[in-house]
Short mmCIF file of C-alpha atoms and ligand atoms in Angstrom, two decimals:
data_model
loop_
_atom_site.label_atom_id
_atom_site.label_comp_id
_atom_site.label_asym_id
_atom_site.label_seq_id
_atom_site.Cartn_x
_atom_site.Cartn_y
_atom_site.Cartn_z
CA UNK A 1 107.58 114.00 84.41
CA UNK A 2 104.12 115.01 83.21
CA UNK A 3 101.91 112.67 81.21
CA UNK A 4 99.47 114.00 78.61
CA UNK A 5 96.40 112.71 80.44
CA UNK A 6 92.91 114.14 80.40
CA UNK A 7 89.81 113.04 82.26
CA UNK A 8 86.20 113.90 81.72
CA UNK A 9 83.73 113.60 84.61
CA UNK A 10 80.84 113.40 82.10
CA UNK A 11 82.08 110.11 80.65
CA UNK A 12 80.41 106.89 81.75
CA UNK A 13 83.78 105.37 82.61
CA UNK A 14 84.98 106.26 86.13
CA UNK A 15 87.83 108.78 86.53
CA UNK A 16 90.01 105.97 87.86
CA UNK A 17 89.35 103.80 84.80
CA UNK A 18 90.06 106.73 82.48
CA UNK A 19 93.52 107.17 84.06
CA UNK A 20 94.19 103.41 83.95
CA UNK A 21 93.14 103.13 80.30
CA UNK A 22 95.24 106.07 79.15
CA UNK A 23 98.42 104.96 80.93
CA UNK A 24 97.91 101.37 79.82
CA UNK A 25 97.53 102.49 76.23
CA UNK A 26 100.66 104.65 76.41
CA UNK A 27 102.61 101.60 77.61
CA UNK A 28 101.19 99.21 75.04
CA UNK A 29 101.72 101.73 72.24
CA UNK A 30 105.35 102.18 73.31
CA UNK A 31 104.98 105.85 74.31
CA UNK A 32 106.01 104.81 77.81
CA UNK A 33 108.81 102.24 77.93
CA UNK A 34 110.14 99.83 80.56
CA UNK A 35 111.85 101.77 83.35
CA UNK A 36 110.22 105.13 82.46
CA UNK A 37 109.16 106.96 85.59
CA UNK A 38 105.59 108.02 86.21
CA UNK A 39 104.64 111.14 88.18
CA UNK A 40 103.83 110.64 91.86
CA UNK A 41 100.17 110.11 92.64
CA UNK A 42 100.14 113.53 94.29
CA UNK A 43 101.64 115.29 91.25
CA UNK A 44 99.26 113.48 88.90
CA UNK A 45 96.20 114.34 90.97
CA UNK A 46 97.22 118.02 90.99
CA UNK A 47 97.96 118.01 87.26
CA UNK A 48 94.68 116.37 86.24
CA UNK A 49 92.53 117.94 88.95
CA UNK A 50 91.22 114.79 90.61
CA UNK A 51 91.57 113.36 94.12
CA UNK A 52 94.79 111.67 95.21
CA UNK A 53 92.76 108.64 96.22
CA UNK A 54 91.66 108.22 92.60
CA UNK A 55 95.21 108.38 91.24
CA UNK A 56 96.42 105.98 93.96
CA UNK A 57 93.71 103.48 93.09
CA UNK A 58 94.49 103.84 89.38
CA UNK A 59 98.18 103.10 90.05
CA UNK A 60 97.21 100.12 92.23
CA UNK A 61 95.20 98.67 89.37
CA UNK A 62 98.06 99.15 86.94
CA UNK A 63 100.39 97.53 89.49
CA UNK A 64 98.05 94.60 90.06
CA UNK A 65 97.96 94.02 86.31
CA UNK A 66 101.77 94.20 86.14
CA UNK A 67 102.14 97.33 84.00
CA UNK A 68 103.93 99.40 86.57
CA UNK A 69 105.97 98.88 89.73
CA UNK A 70 106.81 100.99 92.74
CA UNK A 71 110.02 100.91 94.71
CA UNK A 72 110.36 102.78 98.00
CA UNK A 73 112.62 105.83 97.78
CA UNK A 74 112.90 105.29 94.00
CA UNK A 75 109.45 105.95 92.58
CA UNK A 76 106.89 104.42 90.24
CA UNK A 77 108.01 103.20 86.85
CA UNK A 78 106.93 101.03 83.91
CA UNK A 79 107.56 97.29 84.52
CA UNK A 80 110.43 95.50 82.86
CA UNK A 81 108.13 92.88 81.41
CA UNK A 82 104.54 93.51 80.50
CA UNK A 83 102.59 90.35 81.42
CA UNK A 84 100.97 88.28 78.71
CA UNK A 85 97.60 88.77 80.39
CA UNK A 86 97.84 92.44 79.58
CA UNK A 87 97.99 91.73 75.88
CA UNK A 88 95.13 89.33 76.33
CA UNK A 89 93.06 92.07 77.92
CA UNK A 90 94.18 94.41 75.20
CA UNK A 91 92.87 92.11 72.49
CA UNK A 92 89.41 93.37 73.38
CA UNK A 93 90.41 96.96 74.00
CA UNK A 94 87.95 99.46 72.59
CA UNK A 95 90.62 102.09 72.04
CA UNK A 96 92.63 99.62 69.97
CA UNK A 97 89.68 99.20 67.68
CA UNK A 98 89.11 102.92 67.25
CA UNK A 99 92.82 103.25 66.41
CA UNK A 100 92.14 101.02 63.45
CA UNK A 101 89.53 103.43 62.14
CA UNK A 102 88.75 102.83 58.52
CA UNK A 103 89.88 99.23 58.65
CA UNK A 104 87.24 98.00 61.07
CA UNK A 105 85.06 101.05 61.49
CA UNK A 106 81.98 98.96 60.86
CA UNK A 107 82.62 96.91 64.02
CA UNK A 108 81.06 98.39 67.11
CA UNK A 109 82.77 97.43 70.37
CA UNK A 110 80.80 98.11 73.49
CA UNK A 111 82.09 100.29 76.32
CA UNK A 112 81.79 97.28 78.60
CA UNK A 113 84.53 95.54 76.65
CA UNK A 114 86.76 98.59 76.74
CA UNK A 115 86.82 98.29 80.52
CA UNK A 116 87.89 94.62 80.56
CA UNK A 117 90.19 93.74 83.46
CA UNK A 118 92.61 90.85 83.57
CA UNK A 119 93.08 89.00 86.87
CA UNK A 120 96.49 88.68 88.45
CA UNK A 121 97.58 85.14 87.72
CA UNK A 122 100.95 85.88 86.13
CA UNK A 123 103.53 87.29 88.51
CA UNK A 124 105.54 89.93 86.63
CA UNK A 125 108.39 89.69 89.16
CA UNK A 126 108.64 85.90 89.39
CA UNK A 127 112.03 85.60 87.67
CA UNK A 128 113.88 87.83 90.07
CA UNK A 129 112.65 86.36 93.37
CA UNK A 130 114.49 83.86 95.56
CA UNK A 131 111.33 83.04 97.51
CA UNK A 132 107.98 83.78 95.94
CA UNK A 133 104.85 83.26 98.03
CA UNK A 134 102.64 83.92 94.96
CA UNK A 135 99.23 82.35 95.48
CA UNK A 136 97.79 79.41 93.59
CA UNK A 137 100.96 77.72 92.31
CA UNK A 138 101.31 74.00 92.97
CA UNK A 139 104.64 72.29 93.73
CA UNK A 140 106.53 71.96 90.42
CA UNK A 141 108.79 69.31 91.99
CA UNK A 142 105.79 67.08 92.71
CA UNK A 143 104.55 66.77 89.13
CA UNK A 144 104.56 63.02 88.32
CA UNK A 145 106.70 63.49 85.24
CA UNK A 146 107.80 59.91 84.69
CA UNK A 147 104.34 58.36 85.07
CA UNK A 148 102.83 61.12 82.94
CA UNK A 149 105.38 60.62 80.13
CA UNK A 150 104.66 56.88 80.14
CA UNK A 151 100.92 57.45 79.97
CA UNK A 152 101.26 59.93 77.12
CA UNK A 153 103.59 57.60 75.20
CA UNK A 154 101.24 54.66 75.63
CA UNK A 155 98.23 56.66 74.47
CA UNK A 156 100.15 57.95 71.45
CA UNK A 157 101.20 54.43 70.51
CA UNK A 158 97.52 53.39 70.43
CA UNK A 159 96.13 56.58 68.95
CA UNK A 160 95.11 55.12 65.56
CA UNK A 161 92.80 57.56 63.81
CA UNK A 162 92.10 59.67 66.88
CA UNK A 163 94.03 62.72 65.73
CA UNK A 164 92.10 62.84 62.50
CA UNK A 165 88.68 62.98 64.15
CA UNK A 166 86.46 65.42 65.96
CA UNK A 167 85.40 64.00 69.28
CA UNK A 168 82.60 64.52 71.82
CA UNK A 169 82.83 68.26 72.75
CA UNK A 170 81.80 67.53 76.32
CA UNK A 171 84.99 65.55 76.85
CA UNK A 172 86.71 62.17 76.76
CA UNK A 173 84.20 59.68 78.16
CA UNK A 174 86.73 57.70 80.23
CA UNK A 175 87.88 60.88 81.95
CA UNK A 176 84.32 61.95 82.69
CA UNK A 177 83.66 58.51 84.19
CA UNK A 178 86.88 58.67 86.26
CA UNK A 179 85.89 62.09 87.62
CA UNK A 180 82.41 60.83 88.44
CA UNK A 181 83.95 57.87 90.34
CA UNK A 182 86.36 60.19 92.16
CA UNK A 183 83.79 62.78 93.28
CA UNK A 184 81.60 60.36 95.23
CA UNK A 185 84.10 59.23 97.89
CA UNK A 186 86.17 62.41 98.01
CA UNK A 187 83.55 65.19 97.78
CA UNK A 188 80.33 63.39 98.75
CA UNK A 189 78.94 64.24 95.36
CA UNK A 190 76.94 61.94 93.10
CA UNK A 191 77.18 62.99 89.48
CA UNK A 192 76.53 60.96 86.31
CA UNK A 193 79.40 61.09 83.86
CA UNK A 194 76.84 62.63 81.50
CA UNK A 195 76.56 65.72 83.73
CA UNK A 196 80.30 66.34 83.50
CA UNK A 197 81.77 68.68 80.87
CA UNK A 198 85.55 68.79 80.52
CA UNK A 199 86.81 72.37 80.27
CA UNK A 200 90.11 74.24 80.08
CA UNK A 201 90.33 74.89 83.84
CA UNK A 202 88.06 76.84 86.15
CA UNK A 203 88.22 79.99 84.05
CA UNK A 204 86.89 78.19 80.99
CA UNK A 205 84.22 76.54 83.15
CA UNK A 206 83.16 79.93 84.49
CA UNK A 207 82.87 81.15 80.91
CA UNK A 208 80.68 78.22 79.98
CA UNK A 209 78.39 78.72 82.98
CA UNK A 210 78.27 82.49 82.46
CA UNK A 211 77.13 81.98 78.89
CA UNK A 212 74.38 79.71 80.19
CA UNK A 213 73.17 81.95 83.02
CA UNK A 214 74.31 85.55 82.71
CA UNK A 215 73.19 88.36 80.49
CA UNK A 216 73.69 92.12 80.82
CA UNK A 217 72.35 93.35 84.20
CA UNK A 218 71.90 89.82 85.62
CA UNK A 219 72.37 89.97 89.40
CA UNK A 220 75.45 88.01 90.48
CA UNK A 221 76.05 87.55 94.21
CA UNK A 222 79.73 87.44 94.95
CA UNK A 223 81.86 87.07 98.06
CA UNK A 224 83.47 90.22 99.50
CA UNK A 225 86.43 89.86 99.01
CA UNK A 226 86.45 87.41 96.12
CA UNK A 227 88.50 85.86 93.31
CA UNK A 228 89.30 88.45 90.62
CA UNK A 229 89.14 85.84 87.85
CA UNK A 230 85.45 85.28 88.57
CA UNK A 231 84.43 88.87 89.38
CA UNK A 232 86.07 90.36 86.29
CA UNK A 233 84.60 87.67 84.08
CA UNK A 234 81.05 88.29 85.33
CA UNK A 235 81.70 92.00 84.86
CA UNK A 236 82.67 91.30 81.24
CA UNK A 237 79.22 89.77 80.69
CA UNK A 238 77.67 92.99 82.00
CA UNK A 239 76.43 91.38 85.22
CA UNK A 240 75.43 93.50 88.19
CA UNK A 241 77.81 92.35 90.94
CA UNK A 242 76.35 92.17 94.43
CA UNK A 243 79.15 91.80 97.00
CA UNK A 244 78.15 90.06 100.24
CA UNK A 245 80.52 90.11 103.24
CA UNK A 246 82.46 87.04 104.34
CA UNK A 247 83.10 86.37 108.05
CA UNK A 248 84.59 83.39 109.90
CA UNK A 249 81.69 81.17 108.72
CA UNK A 250 82.00 82.16 105.07
CA UNK A 251 79.60 84.27 103.02
CA UNK A 252 76.87 85.79 105.17
CA UNK A 253 73.85 84.40 103.35
CA UNK A 254 71.42 86.50 105.41
CA UNK A 255 72.89 89.61 103.78
CA UNK A 256 72.18 88.56 100.18
CA UNK A 257 70.10 91.36 98.63
CA UNK A 258 66.49 90.84 97.76
CA UNK A 259 66.81 89.54 94.18
CA UNK A 260 65.34 86.74 92.06
CA UNK A 261 66.80 84.89 89.09
CA UNK A 262 70.30 85.54 90.38
CA UNK A 263 73.57 83.62 90.35
CA UNK A 264 75.78 83.25 93.42
CA UNK A 265 79.48 82.48 92.97
CA UNK A 266 81.08 80.96 96.08
CA UNK A 267 84.24 79.14 97.23
CA UNK A 268 82.77 77.14 100.15
CA UNK A 269 85.63 74.75 100.96
CA UNK A 270 88.37 77.38 101.27
CA UNK A 271 87.07 80.86 100.65
CA UNK A 272 89.23 82.81 98.25
CA UNK A 273 91.16 84.69 99.52
CA UNK A 274 90.38 84.56 103.26
CA UNK A 275 90.47 80.78 103.50
CA UNK A 276 87.44 80.22 105.76
CA UNK A 277 85.08 77.26 105.31
CA UNK A 278 81.37 77.86 104.69
CA UNK A 279 79.49 76.64 107.80
CA UNK A 280 76.91 73.88 107.31
CA UNK A 281 74.04 76.10 108.44
CA UNK A 282 74.97 78.65 105.79
CA UNK A 283 75.41 76.00 103.12
CA UNK A 284 71.84 74.89 103.73
CA UNK A 285 70.62 78.50 103.85
CA UNK A 286 72.34 79.23 100.53
CA UNK A 287 70.76 76.17 98.88
CA UNK A 288 67.34 77.27 100.20
CA UNK A 289 67.94 80.78 98.92
CA UNK A 290 68.68 79.41 95.46
CA UNK A 291 65.52 77.36 95.21
CA UNK A 292 63.25 80.00 96.76
CA UNK A 293 64.68 82.75 94.54
CA UNK A 294 64.78 80.75 91.31
CA UNK A 295 68.52 81.24 91.34
CA UNK A 296 71.67 79.17 90.76
CA UNK A 297 74.92 78.71 92.64
CA UNK A 298 78.40 78.30 91.15
CA UNK A 299 80.62 76.34 93.53
CA UNK A 300 84.34 76.85 92.81
CA UNK A 301 86.07 73.94 94.59
CA UNK A 302 89.56 74.93 93.44
CA UNK A 303 91.79 73.49 96.19
CA UNK A 304 89.59 71.22 98.31
CA UNK A 305 91.87 68.20 97.85
CA UNK A 306 94.17 69.59 100.50
CA UNK A 307 92.41 69.53 103.84
CA UNK A 308 94.77 69.17 106.79
CA UNK A 309 92.33 69.22 109.72
CA UNK A 310 89.46 66.74 110.21
CA UNK A 311 87.68 64.97 107.38
CA UNK A 312 87.07 66.53 103.99
CA UNK A 313 84.08 68.88 103.97
CA UNK A 314 81.29 67.63 101.69
CA UNK A 315 80.92 69.79 98.60
CA UNK A 316 77.93 72.11 98.49
CA UNK A 317 76.85 70.21 95.38
CA UNK A 318 76.77 67.06 97.55
CA UNK A 319 73.95 68.66 99.60
CA UNK A 320 72.12 69.98 96.56
CA UNK A 321 68.78 68.15 96.53
CA UNK A 322 67.11 70.60 94.15
CA UNK A 323 69.81 70.60 91.49
CA UNK A 324 70.68 74.28 91.80
CA UNK A 325 74.49 74.03 91.92
CA UNK A 326 77.05 74.12 89.12
CA UNK A 327 80.20 72.49 90.52
CA UNK A 328 83.65 73.50 89.21
CA UNK A 329 86.71 71.31 89.67
CA UNK A 330 90.21 71.96 88.36
CA UNK A 331 93.43 69.99 87.90
CA UNK A 332 95.42 73.24 88.13
CA UNK A 333 96.24 72.84 91.81
CA UNK A 334 97.07 69.15 91.93
CA UNK A 335 98.70 68.65 88.52
CA UNK A 336 99.51 72.09 87.13
CA UNK A 337 97.75 75.18 85.74
CA UNK A 338 99.48 74.94 82.37
CA UNK A 339 97.65 71.67 81.74
CA UNK A 340 94.48 73.80 81.45
CA UNK A 341 92.19 70.97 82.45
CA UNK A 342 89.13 71.09 84.67
CA UNK A 343 85.47 70.11 84.70
CA UNK A 344 81.98 71.36 85.39
CA UNK A 345 79.20 69.26 86.90
CA UNK A 346 76.01 70.80 85.54
CA UNK A 347 72.47 70.38 86.91
CA UNK A 348 70.46 67.82 84.90
CA UNK A 349 68.36 70.50 83.22
CA UNK A 350 71.50 72.05 81.75
CA UNK A 351 73.18 68.93 80.34
CA UNK A 352 71.93 69.42 76.79
CA UNK A 353 72.46 73.20 76.52
CA UNK A 354 75.90 72.95 78.18
CA UNK A 355 77.00 70.34 75.64
CA UNK A 356 75.69 72.41 72.78
CA UNK A 357 77.45 75.48 74.11
CA UNK A 358 80.73 73.62 74.55
CA UNK A 359 80.57 72.64 70.90
CA UNK A 360 79.90 76.23 69.92
CA UNK A 361 82.72 77.53 72.09
CA UNK A 362 85.56 75.24 70.98
CA UNK A 363 84.43 71.71 70.09
CA UNK A 364 86.08 70.35 73.22
CA UNK A 365 89.48 70.10 74.93
CA UNK A 366 92.62 68.42 73.51
CA UNK A 367 92.30 64.66 73.56
CA UNK A 368 95.78 63.52 74.61
CA UNK A 369 95.93 65.11 78.05
CA UNK A 370 92.36 64.05 78.78
CA UNK A 371 93.25 60.46 77.94
CA UNK A 372 96.42 60.53 80.07
CA UNK A 373 94.50 62.08 82.97
CA UNK A 374 91.83 59.37 82.70
CA UNK A 375 94.51 56.66 82.86
CA UNK A 376 96.24 58.42 85.75
CA UNK A 377 92.98 58.51 87.72
CA UNK A 378 91.79 55.01 86.90
CA UNK A 379 95.12 53.36 87.74
CA UNK A 380 94.98 54.67 91.34
CA UNK A 381 98.03 56.92 90.76
CA UNK A 382 95.96 60.08 91.15
CA UNK A 383 94.74 59.14 94.64
CA UNK A 384 98.33 58.34 95.69
CA UNK A 385 99.55 61.60 94.15
CA UNK A 386 96.94 63.58 96.11
CA UNK A 387 97.94 61.87 99.38
CA UNK A 388 101.58 62.76 98.75
CA UNK A 389 100.77 66.36 97.85
CA UNK A 390 98.60 66.77 100.94
CA UNK A 391 101.51 65.71 103.14
CA UNK A 392 103.95 67.95 101.26
CA UNK A 393 101.70 71.03 101.44
CA UNK A 394 101.06 70.40 105.14
CA UNK A 395 104.83 70.40 105.82
CA UNK A 396 105.24 73.58 103.76
CA UNK A 397 102.37 75.26 105.56
CA UNK A 398 103.90 74.32 108.91
CA UNK A 399 107.31 75.58 107.82
CA UNK A 400 105.82 78.94 106.78
CA UNK A 401 103.88 79.35 110.02
CA UNK A 402 106.90 78.35 112.12
CA UNK A 403 109.26 80.71 110.29
CA UNK A 404 106.82 83.62 110.57
CA UNK A 405 106.34 82.95 114.25
CA UNK A 406 110.06 82.71 114.88
CA UNK A 407 110.53 86.24 113.58
CA UNK A 408 107.24 87.96 114.34
CA UNK A 409 105.87 86.22 117.45
CA UNK A 410 102.30 84.95 117.90
CA UNK A 411 100.44 84.98 114.61
CA UNK A 412 96.94 85.97 113.65
CA UNK A 413 96.24 83.80 110.59
CA UNK A 414 93.22 82.48 108.68
CA UNK A 415 92.67 79.70 106.20
CA UNK A 416 95.38 77.38 107.51
CA UNK A 417 93.15 74.28 107.76
CA UNK A 418 93.33 73.54 104.08
CA UNK A 419 94.50 74.61 100.66
CA UNK A 420 97.75 76.13 99.47
CA UNK A 421 97.74 79.59 101.01
CA UNK A 422 96.74 81.41 104.17
CA UNK A 423 96.13 85.00 105.14
CA UNK A 424 98.24 86.72 107.77
CA UNK A 425 96.70 89.64 109.60
CA UNK A 426 99.59 91.96 110.29
CA UNK A 427 100.44 92.81 113.89
CA UNK A 428 100.54 96.43 115.05
CA UNK A 429 103.93 97.92 114.45
CA UNK A 430 104.35 96.55 110.92
CA UNK A 431 103.73 98.83 107.93
CA UNK A 432 100.66 98.42 105.68
CA UNK A 433 100.60 95.34 103.46
CA UNK A 434 101.28 97.32 100.25
CA UNK A 435 104.49 98.74 101.71
CA UNK A 436 105.62 95.33 102.94
CA UNK A 437 105.04 93.87 99.48
CA UNK A 438 107.23 96.59 97.97
CA UNK A 439 110.00 96.29 100.55
CA UNK A 440 110.06 92.50 100.28
CA UNK A 441 110.52 92.76 96.51
CA UNK A 442 113.72 94.73 97.02
CA UNK A 443 115.21 91.74 98.91
CA UNK A 444 113.97 89.16 96.40
CA UNK A 445 110.91 87.98 98.30
CA UNK A 446 107.32 87.92 97.04
CA UNK A 447 104.58 88.39 99.63
CA UNK A 448 101.31 89.90 98.50
CA UNK A 449 98.43 92.15 99.42
CA UNK A 450 94.99 90.71 98.82
CA UNK A 451 94.63 92.63 95.55
CA UNK A 452 98.04 91.56 94.23
CA UNK A 453 97.03 88.02 95.19
CA UNK A 454 94.14 88.02 92.69
CA UNK A 455 91.55 89.03 95.26
CA UNK A 456 89.04 91.77 94.56
CA UNK A 457 87.52 93.93 97.28
CA UNK A 458 84.68 96.18 96.32
CA UNK A 459 85.31 99.78 97.25
CA UNK A 460 87.96 99.08 99.88
CA UNK A 461 91.26 100.95 99.44
CA UNK A 462 94.43 98.90 99.45
CA UNK A 463 96.50 101.41 101.36
CA UNK A 464 94.72 100.61 104.61
CA UNK A 465 95.26 96.91 104.09
CA UNK A 466 96.50 94.83 107.01
CA UNK A 467 96.48 91.43 105.30
CA UNK A 468 99.15 89.53 103.44
CA UNK A 469 98.35 86.42 101.49
CA UNK A 470 101.03 83.74 101.42
CA UNK A 471 101.01 80.83 98.97
CA UNK A 472 103.41 78.20 100.29
CA UNK A 473 102.75 75.10 98.17
CA UNK A 474 105.35 75.80 95.48
CA UNK A 475 108.27 76.53 97.83
CA UNK A 476 110.72 74.14 99.46
CA UNK A 477 111.16 74.44 103.22
CA UNK A 478 114.63 75.94 102.65
CA UNK A 479 113.18 78.62 100.37
CA UNK A 480 110.45 79.31 102.92
CA UNK A 481 112.97 79.79 105.75
CA UNK A 482 115.16 82.00 103.60
CA UNK A 483 112.24 84.05 102.33
CA UNK A 484 110.74 84.72 105.74
CA UNK A 485 114.16 85.51 107.25
CA UNK A 486 114.77 88.10 104.49
CA UNK A 487 111.29 89.49 104.94
CA UNK A 488 111.89 89.88 108.67
CA UNK A 489 115.22 91.52 108.07
CA UNK A 490 113.87 94.10 105.66
CA UNK A 491 111.18 94.95 108.21
CA UNK A 492 113.69 95.31 111.01
CA UNK A 493 112.71 92.00 112.66
CA UNK A 494 115.84 90.07 111.75
CA UNK A 495 116.45 88.48 115.14
CA UNK A 496 115.74 84.81 115.80
CA UNK A 497 113.29 84.03 118.59
CA UNK A 498 112.32 80.65 120.04
CA UNK A 499 109.32 79.09 118.29
CA UNK A 500 106.05 79.55 120.10
CA UNK A 501 102.66 78.04 119.53
CA UNK A 502 100.78 79.39 116.55
CA UNK A 503 97.37 80.66 117.46
CA UNK A 504 94.74 80.66 114.79
CA UNK A 505 92.72 83.78 115.52
CA UNK A 506 90.46 83.45 112.57
CA UNK A 507 87.83 85.83 113.89
CA UNK A 508 90.20 88.76 113.72
CA UNK A 509 90.75 88.43 110.01
CA UNK A 510 87.49 89.65 108.55
CA UNK A 511 86.43 93.21 109.11
C1 LIG B 601 89.44 80.86 93.56
C2 LIG B 601 90.16 80.22 92.42
N1 LIG B 601 89.47 79.49 91.55
C3 LIG B 601 90.08 78.85 90.54
C4 LIG B 601 91.42 78.95 90.34
C5 LIG B 601 92.09 78.11 89.28
O1 LIG B 601 91.82 78.50 88.04
P1 LIG B 601 92.12 77.58 86.76
O2 LIG B 601 91.48 76.24 86.97
O3 LIG B 601 91.48 78.36 85.68
O4 LIG B 601 93.60 77.45 86.62
C6 LIG B 601 92.18 79.75 91.17
C7 LIG B 601 93.63 79.91 90.92
O5 LIG B 601 94.38 80.49 91.65
C8 LIG B 601 91.54 80.37 92.25
O6 LIG B 601 92.24 81.11 93.13
#
């Protein structure tokens, strides 16, 4: 099948983006339908006259966003379900606006917006998997449904005039106080309730901070590899992204380019995706960098509640004597992402502008869930819930490591000390990660390359990838055993071997 695609090397948009945009538009406009086959990357590159690498990378992007799928020996075809995120990205699509010529011709949409990318948080295959190691999902079975229903009911019974009133855009004061009380003992972080802004999860918090700090061409230091949700957002503000390599001690601060008035986005407690912890020496170096360079740091502390080895690592913000760190916390990992609840601790100088901006953005988050969350925290239930989750995730991590080792022998893994996922560096003899992901799908198992797992790597092709990222928190131990056994079988490693000791060869993970 040939697609009517054209590329133009003179355009500002890269050749890869031009291919992605045209195929995406054909799908969203219904010219390509679910199940329709696409040409092979080789045929497309010959047809259009561009390199095969470019067409492969274009297909990988479309796959990561859920538009298309590949099945070995079958081919590449349009996905059965186009993820909601795609329509979200499309809402700002430049081409869509030009299609409406005449109706909105007076609105000018910048090229930057036409290249918007959505990060991979919705798994397009979730419904057809028996064991899905998708990253970032908490345990659905651990949600404290009964307590939560009681708290909601009680708040509703006492709501009075609340629903008829606008409230403080920076958030429900009791929740902000509860978070402030929680952060001291758990994260070594002293923050006044006044510095805390309640947001709709990390993504909303990143938006708030970006609006405070980033303008077109602002330098933004970012981990290599890093979380797509952050990188693509900064990109949407027109920032200049400066990727800095991550090794076994976290981001290599010494390699930050020579820039002033910059922003650095980091995940110090459990680097996303590689899972390493930022070493103390580097934490201090990063803080020094920020104050010497008149710059700010965004600390994304997304899953730090789940540390399995040693004591919790103090948040970077806890060491921040010069007030250079914006701290982001989320309830997505310990309660659930559909709650859309999180918070930002802003430096003192930003309290007033952040509050004003929050009002301009959306006048604040819904009251009811904030109130229930405040009650949940203040009653001591939250601390108990976290202890229970930590134990549950530890057992699930152990089950995943043990099952992998049973079938594949000694493991080379990173990021196992905390969080809800780890990275497995594939042993010699196994196919590349992309191929394993595809084969596993055919037997109902979801295991993911770094890019499918919402990680962005600047300029590194996925086809040479030797890492799989496995999120274990949402799966029962039975599902884990079944999933890994099926994975082993489809890779020709179906035999059972006696468990051996897992070795954590973290240094081998980062190249
Ligand atoms: C690095 C990182 N930050 C934050 C989040 C959570 O985002 P949110 O709070 O918007 O649900 C995730 C989710 O997977 C993540 O991987």
